[in-house]
Amino acid sequence: MRSPGGDRPLLVGPESGPTSPFPLRVGGPVIKGFGRGSKELQIPTANIPIEGLSVGGCENVESGVYYGYASLALPSAPEPIVFPMVMSIGWNPFYKNKVRSVEVHIIHEFKEDFYGVEMRLVILGYIRPEYDYVSKEALIEDIKFDIKVGLKSLERGAYKAFKDDPYLKTVKQGEGRN
Ligand code: ADP
Ligand code: RBF
Ligand code: MG
C-alpha cells in the first residue's frame, strides 16, 4: 500500500529517445468510464476501449502509468489537435476494478466533454507500476507528480519530435463519432 510523498525522478526514459516497445500507437473512440475521474479525483480521464490495444499490437503491454501524446479529432477543429498526456493501463488497484482499462488524462483544460471523438495515442515511455494507496489523496498526489514527469520528459527533443507523428494527424474528421 503506497503512502503519499517519496522522491522519484522527473525525467523518465533515455535521453536519446524512446526504446522498444516504444513508441506504441493505439487509438479508439472516447467511451464512458467509471464516472470517477472528474467527480472523485478532479482528474478527468478519457477512456478508450481496451480492444484498442490489440489493434495497436500491444495487448500484452504491462499494466502501469505511461506518458506521451494524444490527438483528438474534435468536431470544432479542422484537423486533429495534439496534446501531452499521461495515462494508466490496468486494473486501478485502488478501486479494485474487474476490467482492465485504458484511461488518458490530457494535460489541457477543456471547456466541454468529448465523448465519441476519436483519440489517438503515441505512448513514449513507462513511468511506474499501478499501486494501491492508503488514501484517495495519496493517489491524487502521485497522479499530479506523473503529470510533471510526463511534461518534463516530453520536453526533450527526441520525445518532442513525436508531436508531429503522422499517426496523430491522419484521423479523418468525423471518424469515431456517433
Ligand atoms: P469517465 O468515467 O466517463 O471516463 P471521467 O470523470 O474520467 O469520466 O471524465 C472523462 C471525460 O471528461 C472524458 O471522456 C472527456 O470527455 C472529458 N475531459 C475533459 N477534460 C479532460 C482532460 N483534460 N483529459 C481527459 N478527459 C477530459
Ligand atoms: N489507479 C490506481 O488504482 N492506482 C494507480 O497507481 C493509478 N495511477 C494512475 C496514474 C495516472 C496518470 C492516471 C491518469 C490514472 C491512474 N489511476 C490509478 C487510475 C485512476 O484510479 C482512475 O483514473 C480513476 O479511478 C477514474 O477512472
Ligand atoms: Mg475516465
mmCIF file of C-alpha atoms and ligand atoms in Angstrom:
data_model
loop_
_atom_site.group_PDB
_atom_site.id
_atom_site.type_symbol
_atom_site.label_atom_id
_atom_site.label_comp_id
_atom_site.label_asym_id
_atom_site.label_seq_id
_atom_site.Cartn_x
_atom_site.Cartn_y
_atom_site.Cartn_z
ATOM 1 C CA MET A 1 0.000 0.000 0.000
ATOM 2 C CA ARG A 2 1.558 3.243 -1.140
ATOM 3 C CA SER A 3 1.702 6.367 1.037
ATOM 4 C CA PRO A 4 1.992 9.974 -0.154
ATOM 5 C CA GLY A 5 5.375 11.512 -0.839
ATOM 6 C CA GLY A 6 8.596 9.789 -1.748
ATOM 7 C CA ASP A 7 11.121 11.056 -4.220
ATOM 8 C CA ARG A 8 11.144 9.896 -7.793
ATOM 9 C CA PRO A 9 12.863 11.263 -10.879
ATOM 10 C CA LEU A 10 11.209 13.889 -13.092
ATOM 11 C CA LEU A 11 12.850 12.505 -16.214
ATOM 12 C CA VAL A 12 11.843 9.043 -17.354
ATOM 13 C CA GLY A 13 13.255 7.140 -20.344
ATOM 14 C CA PRO A 14 16.601 7.530 -22.105
ATOM 15 C CA GLU A 15 17.685 10.984 -23.297
ATOM 16 C CA SER A 16 18.299 9.601 -26.794
ATOM 17 C CA GLY A 17 14.585 8.845 -27.254
ATOM 18 C CA PRO A 18 12.013 6.082 -26.808
ATOM 19 C CA THR A 19 13.306 2.498 -26.879
ATOM 20 C CA SER A 20 11.428 -0.754 -27.520
ATOM 21 C CA PRO A 21 8.476 -1.349 -27.094
ATOM 22 C CA PHE A 22 8.010 2.425 -27.535
ATOM 23 C CA PRO A 23 6.667 4.246 -29.430
ATOM 24 C CA LEU A 24 3.331 2.412 -29.154
ATOM 25 C CA ARG A 25 0.464 3.677 -31.304
ATOM 26 C CA VAL A 26 -3.101 2.982 -30.200
ATOM 27 C CA GLY A 27 -6.448 4.671 -30.517
ATOM 28 C CA GLY A 28 -10.211 4.482 -30.390
ATOM 29 C CA PRO A 29 -13.365 6.458 -29.672
ATOM 30 C CA VAL A 30 -13.647 8.069 -26.233
ATOM 31 C CA ILE A 31 -16.125 5.986 -24.224
ATOM 32 C CA LYS A 32 -17.817 6.264 -20.817
ATOM 33 C CA GLY A 33 -15.607 5.045 -17.989
ATOM 34 C CA PHE A 34 -16.352 4.513 -14.323
ATOM 35 C CA GLY A 35 -17.522 8.093 -13.777
ATOM 36 C CA ARG A 36 -14.916 8.708 -11.091
ATOM 37 C CA GLY A 37 -12.096 10.621 -12.723
ATOM 38 C CA SER A 38 -13.631 14.080 -12.666
ATOM 39 C CA LYS A 39 -16.047 13.645 -9.799
ATOM 40 C CA GLU A 40 -13.847 11.921 -7.237
ATOM 41 C CA LEU A 41 -10.320 12.808 -8.232
ATOM 42 C CA GLN A 42 -10.802 16.041 -10.222
ATOM 43 C CA ILE A 43 -8.539 14.423 -12.786
ATOM 44 C CA PRO A 44 -10.686 13.514 -15.811
ATOM 45 C CA THR A 45 -9.536 10.551 -17.870
ATOM 46 C CA ALA A 46 -10.721 9.892 -21.403
ATOM 47 C CA ASN A 47 -11.246 6.138 -21.701
ATOM 48 C CA ILE A 48 -10.928 4.157 -24.927
ATOM 49 C CA PRO A 49 -11.985 0.540 -25.487
ATOM 50 C CA ILE A 50 -9.390 -1.952 -24.291
ATOM 51 C CA GLU A 51 -9.559 -3.574 -27.760
ATOM 52 C CA GLY A 52 -7.605 -0.545 -28.983
ATOM 53 C CA LEU A 53 -4.528 -2.185 -27.507
ATOM 54 C CA SER A 54 -4.752 -5.261 -29.721
ATOM 55 C CA VAL A 55 -5.316 -3.144 -32.823
ATOM 56 C CA GLY A 56 -2.058 -1.386 -31.951
ATOM 57 C CA GLY A 57 -0.363 -4.757 -31.452
ATOM 58 C CA CYS A 58 0.263 -4.162 -27.744
ATOM 59 C CA GLU A 59 -2.343 -6.286 -25.954
ATOM 60 C CA ASN A 60 0.497 -7.703 -23.848
ATOM 61 C CA VAL A 61 1.694 -4.308 -22.702
ATOM 62 C CA GLU A 62 2.491 -4.214 -18.991
ATOM 63 C CA SER A 63 -0.053 -2.544 -16.719
ATOM 64 C CA GLY A 64 1.133 0.793 -15.381
ATOM 65 C CA VAL A 65 1.391 4.522 -15.933
ATOM 66 C CA TYR A 66 2.732 5.902 -19.223
ATOM 67 C CA TYR A 67 3.301 9.257 -20.937
ATOM 68 C CA GLY A 68 3.216 10.502 -24.489
ATOM 69 C CA TYR A 69 0.983 12.441 -26.875
ATOM 70 C CA ALA A 70 -2.734 12.232 -27.587
ATOM 71 C CA SER A 71 -4.639 13.686 -30.509
ATOM 72 C CA LEU A 72 -8.342 14.471 -30.674
ATOM 73 C CA ALA A 73 -10.390 14.878 -33.834
ATOM 74 C CA LEU A 74 -12.682 17.490 -32.268
ATOM 75 C CA PRO A 75 -15.713 18.482 -34.368
ATOM 76 C CA SER A 76 -14.868 22.156 -33.804
ATOM 77 C CA ALA A 77 -11.372 21.883 -35.336
ATOM 78 C CA PRO A 78 -10.386 21.324 -38.973
ATOM 79 C CA GLU A 79 -7.748 18.749 -38.060
ATOM 80 C CA PRO A 80 -6.733 16.623 -35.055
ATOM 81 C CA ILE A 81 -5.088 18.589 -32.232
ATOM 82 C CA VAL A 82 -2.145 17.097 -30.334
ATOM 83 C CA PHE A 83 -1.728 17.350 -26.539
ATOM 84 C CA PRO A 84 0.705 15.915 -23.983
ATOM 85 C CA MET A 85 -0.833 13.162 -21.881
ATOM 86 C CA VAL A 86 -0.306 10.732 -19.017
ATOM 87 C CA MET A 87 -2.280 7.515 -18.884
ATOM 88 C CA SER A 88 -2.967 4.374 -16.977
ATOM 89 C CA ILE A 89 -3.372 0.903 -18.436
ATOM 90 C CA GLY A 90 -4.567 -1.611 -15.899
ATOM 91 C CA TRP A 91 -6.892 -2.591 -13.116
ATOM 92 C CA ASN A 92 -6.860 0.530 -10.896
ATOM 93 C CA PRO A 93 -5.830 -1.447 -7.789
ATOM 94 C CA PHE A 94 -7.055 1.364 -5.512
ATOM 95 C CA TYR A 95 -10.578 0.784 -6.866
ATOM 96 C CA LYS A 96 -10.228 -2.957 -7.458
ATOM 97 C CA ASN A 97 -11.687 -2.807 -10.954
ATOM 98 C CA LYS A 98 -12.878 -6.051 -12.512
ATOM 99 C CA VAL A 99 -11.962 -4.967 -16.033
ATOM 100 C CA ARG A 100 -8.709 -3.693 -17.456
ATOM 101 C CA SER A 101 -8.974 -0.118 -18.672
ATOM 102 C CA VAL A 102 -7.091 2.364 -20.818
ATOM 103 C CA GLU A 103 -7.503 5.888 -19.411
ATOM 104 C CA VAL A 104 -5.841 9.050 -20.612
ATOM 105 C CA HIS A 105 -5.502 12.332 -18.759
ATOM 106 C CA ILE A 106 -4.895 15.002 -21.379
ATOM 107 C CA ILE A 107 -2.776 17.823 -19.999
ATOM 108 C CA HIS A 108 -5.048 20.635 -21.131
ATOM 109 C CA GLU A 109 -8.179 22.300 -19.749
ATOM 110 C CA PHE A 110 -11.241 21.627 -21.869
ATOM 111 C CA LYS A 111 -14.499 23.553 -21.645
ATOM 112 C CA GLU A 112 -16.538 20.561 -22.768
ATOM 113 C CA ASP A 113 -16.585 16.763 -22.772
ATOM 114 C CA PHE A 114 -15.594 14.929 -25.918
ATOM 115 C CA TYR A 115 -17.234 11.525 -25.670
ATOM 116 C CA GLY A 116 -17.380 9.722 -29.024
ATOM 117 C CA VAL A 117 -14.447 11.629 -30.500
ATOM 118 C CA GLU A 118 -11.590 9.596 -31.990
ATOM 119 C CA MET A 119 -8.482 9.726 -29.779
ATOM 120 C CA ARG A 120 -5.085 8.573 -30.953
ATOM 121 C CA LEU A 121 -2.116 7.914 -28.702
ATOM 122 C CA VAL A 122 1.610 7.706 -29.217
ATOM 123 C CA ILE A 123 2.956 6.203 -25.998
ATOM 124 C CA LEU A 124 6.606 7.103 -25.458
ATOM 125 C CA GLY A 125 7.590 5.859 -22.016
ATOM 126 C CA TYR A 126 6.719 3.965 -18.844
ATOM 127 C CA ILE A 127 6.532 5.983 -15.626
ATOM 128 C CA ARG A 128 5.648 3.465 -12.895
ATOM 129 C CA PRO A 129 3.510 0.475 -11.925
ATOM 130 C CA GLU A 130 -0.055 0.970 -10.694
ATOM 131 C CA TYR A 131 -0.318 0.975 -6.911
ATOM 132 C CA ASP A 132 -2.926 0.574 -4.241
ATOM 133 C CA TYR A 133 -2.979 3.632 -1.935
ATOM 134 C CA VAL A 134 -3.623 4.427 1.715
ATOM 135 C CA SER A 135 -5.995 7.192 0.613
ATOM 136 C CA LYS A 136 -7.568 8.935 -2.367
ATOM 137 C CA GLU A 137 -5.384 11.960 -1.601
ATOM 138 C CA ALA A 138 -2.236 9.834 -1.931
ATOM 139 C CA LEU A 139 -3.415 8.600 -5.366
ATOM 140 C CA ILE A 140 -4.138 12.185 -6.476
ATOM 141 C CA GLU A 141 -0.711 13.339 -5.293
ATOM 142 C CA ASP A 142 1.003 10.611 -7.294
ATOM 143 C CA ILE A 143 -1.003 11.383 -10.460
ATOM 144 C CA LYS A 144 -0.127 15.088 -10.115
ATOM 145 C CA PHE A 145 3.519 14.106 -9.953
ATOM 146 C CA ASP A 146 3.051 11.845 -13.003
ATOM 147 C CA ILE A 147 1.814 14.927 -14.893
ATOM 148 C CA LYS A 148 5.040 16.770 -14.027
ATOM 149 C CA VAL A 149 7.098 13.751 -15.062
ATOM 150 C CA GLY A 150 5.223 13.474 -18.361
ATOM 151 C CA LEU A 151 5.599 17.170 -19.241
ATOM 152 C CA LYS A 152 9.266 17.295 -18.262
ATOM 153 C CA SER A 153 10.133 14.061 -20.059
ATOM 154 C CA LEU A 154 8.398 15.217 -23.245
ATOM 155 C CA GLU A 155 10.421 18.455 -23.328
ATOM 156 C CA ARG A 156 13.440 16.544 -24.621
ATOM 157 C CA GLY A 157 13.997 16.813 -28.370
ATOM 158 C CA ALA A 158 13.857 13.105 -29.161
ATOM 159 C CA TYR A 159 10.420 12.900 -27.485
ATOM 160 C CA LYS A 160 9.024 16.251 -28.584
ATOM 161 C CA ALA A 161 9.536 15.134 -32.195
ATOM 162 C CA PHE A 162 6.618 12.680 -31.851
ATOM 163 C CA LYS A 163 4.186 15.578 -31.522
ATOM 164 C CA ASP A 164 4.256 15.563 -35.338
ATOM 165 C CA ASP A 165 3.877 11.795 -35.717
ATOM 166 C CA PRO A 166 1.673 11.155 -38.770
ATOM 167 C CA TYR A 167 -0.397 8.649 -36.765
ATOM 168 C CA LEU A 168 -1.665 11.521 -34.603
ATOM 169 C CA LYS A 169 -2.571 13.691 -37.564
ATOM 170 C CA THR A 170 -4.231 11.379 -40.057
ATOM 171 C CA VAL A 171 -7.649 10.938 -38.438
ATOM 172 C CA LYS A 172 -10.373 11.788 -40.875
ATOM 173 C CA GLN A 173 -12.799 14.313 -39.435
ATOM 174 C CA GLY A 174 -15.910 12.564 -38.174
ATOM 175 C CA GLU A 175 -14.162 9.242 -37.651
ATOM 176 C CA GLY A 176 -15.067 7.569 -34.389
ATOM 177 C CA ARG A 177 -18.031 9.808 -33.756
ATOM 178 C CA ASN A 178 -21.541 8.526 -33.241
HETATM 179 P P1 ADP B 1 -15.452 8.629 -17.381
HETATM 180 O O1 ADP B 1 -15.503 7.791 -16.156
HETATM 181 O O2 ADP B 1 -16.676 8.535 -18.220
HETATM 182 O O3 ADP B 1 -14.180 8.382 -18.158
HETATM 183 P P2 ADP B 1 -14.264 10.999 -16.239
HETATM 184 O O4 ADP B 1 -14.784 11.587 -14.981
HETATM 185 O O5 ADP B 1 -12.972 10.237 -16.186
HETATM 186 O O6 ADP B 1 -15.417 10.135 -16.852
HETATM 187 O O7 ADP B 1 -14.132 12.191 -17.262
HETATM 188 C C1 ADP B 1 -13.631 11.910 -18.529
HETATM 189 C C2 ADP B 1 -14.276 12.725 -19.621
HETATM 190 O O8 ADP B 1 -14.076 14.125 -19.385
HETATM 191 C C3 ADP B 1 -13.599 12.425 -20.950
HETATM 192 O O9 ADP B 1 -14.230 11.364 -21.634
HETATM 193 C C4 ADP B 1 -13.709 13.739 -21.693
HETATM 194 O O10 ADP B 1 -14.903 13.775 -22.447
HETATM 195 C C5 ADP B 1 -13.769 14.801 -20.585
HETATM 196 N N1 ADP B 1 -12.499 15.522 -20.334
HETATM 197 C C6 ADP B 1 -12.449 16.861 -20.075
HETATM 198 N N2 ADP B 1 -11.192 17.270 -19.872
HETATM 199 C C7 ADP B 1 -10.389 16.186 -19.981
HETATM 200 C C8 ADP B 1 -8.961 16.002 -19.892
HETATM 201 N N3 ADP B 1 -8.131 17.028 -19.632
HETATM 202 N N4 ADP B 1 -8.489 14.737 -20.070
HETATM 203 C C9 ADP B 1 -9.323 13.729 -20.331
HETATM 204 N N5 ADP B 1 -10.666 13.845 -20.432
HETATM 205 C C10 ADP B 1 -11.215 15.064 -20.268
HETATM 206 N N1 RBF B 2 -5.382 3.983 -10.232
HETATM 207 C C1 RBF B 2 -4.867 3.177 -9.266
HETATM 208 O O1 RBF B 2 -5.609 2.442 -8.626
HETATM 209 N N2 RBF B 2 -3.515 3.162 -8.987
HETATM 210 C C2 RBF B 2 -2.629 3.948 -9.651
HETATM 211 O O2 RBF B 2 -1.428 3.889 -9.377
HETATM 212 C C3 RBF B 2 -3.145 4.835 -10.673
HETATM 213 N N3 RBF B 2 -2.328 5.660 -11.352
HETATM 214 C C4 RBF B 2 -2.848 6.496 -12.309
HETATM 215 C C5 RBF B 2 -1.999 7.355 -12.991
HETATM 216 C C6 RBF B 2 -2.488 8.216 -13.968
HETATM 217 C C7 RBF B 2 -1.561 9.142 -14.682
HETATM 218 C C8 RBF B 2 -3.882 8.206 -14.264
HETATM 219 C C9 RBF B 2 -4.437 9.129 -15.305
HETATM 220 C C10 RBF B 2 -4.733 7.350 -13.593
HETATM 221 C C11 RBF B 2 -4.231 6.490 -12.609
HETATM 222 N N4 RBF B 2 -5.064 5.624 -11.904
HETATM 223 C C12 RBF B 2 -4.558 4.795 -10.930
HETATM 224 C C13 RBF B 2 -6.463 5.446 -12.315
HETATM 225 C C14 RBF B 2 -7.470 6.226 -11.508
HETATM 226 O O3 RBF B 2 -7.818 5.491 -10.379
HETATM 227 C C15 RBF B 2 -8.674 6.406 -12.459
HETATM 228 O O4 RBF B 2 -8.299 7.283 -13.471
HETATM 229 C C16 RBF B 2 -9.903 6.896 -11.771
HETATM 230 O O5 RBF B 2 -10.346 5.945 -10.864
HETATM 231 C C17 RBF B 2 -11.026 7.196 -12.788
HETATM 232 O O6 RBF B 2 -11.406 6.079 -13.510
HETATM 233 MG MG MG B 3 -12.289 8.226 -17.201
#
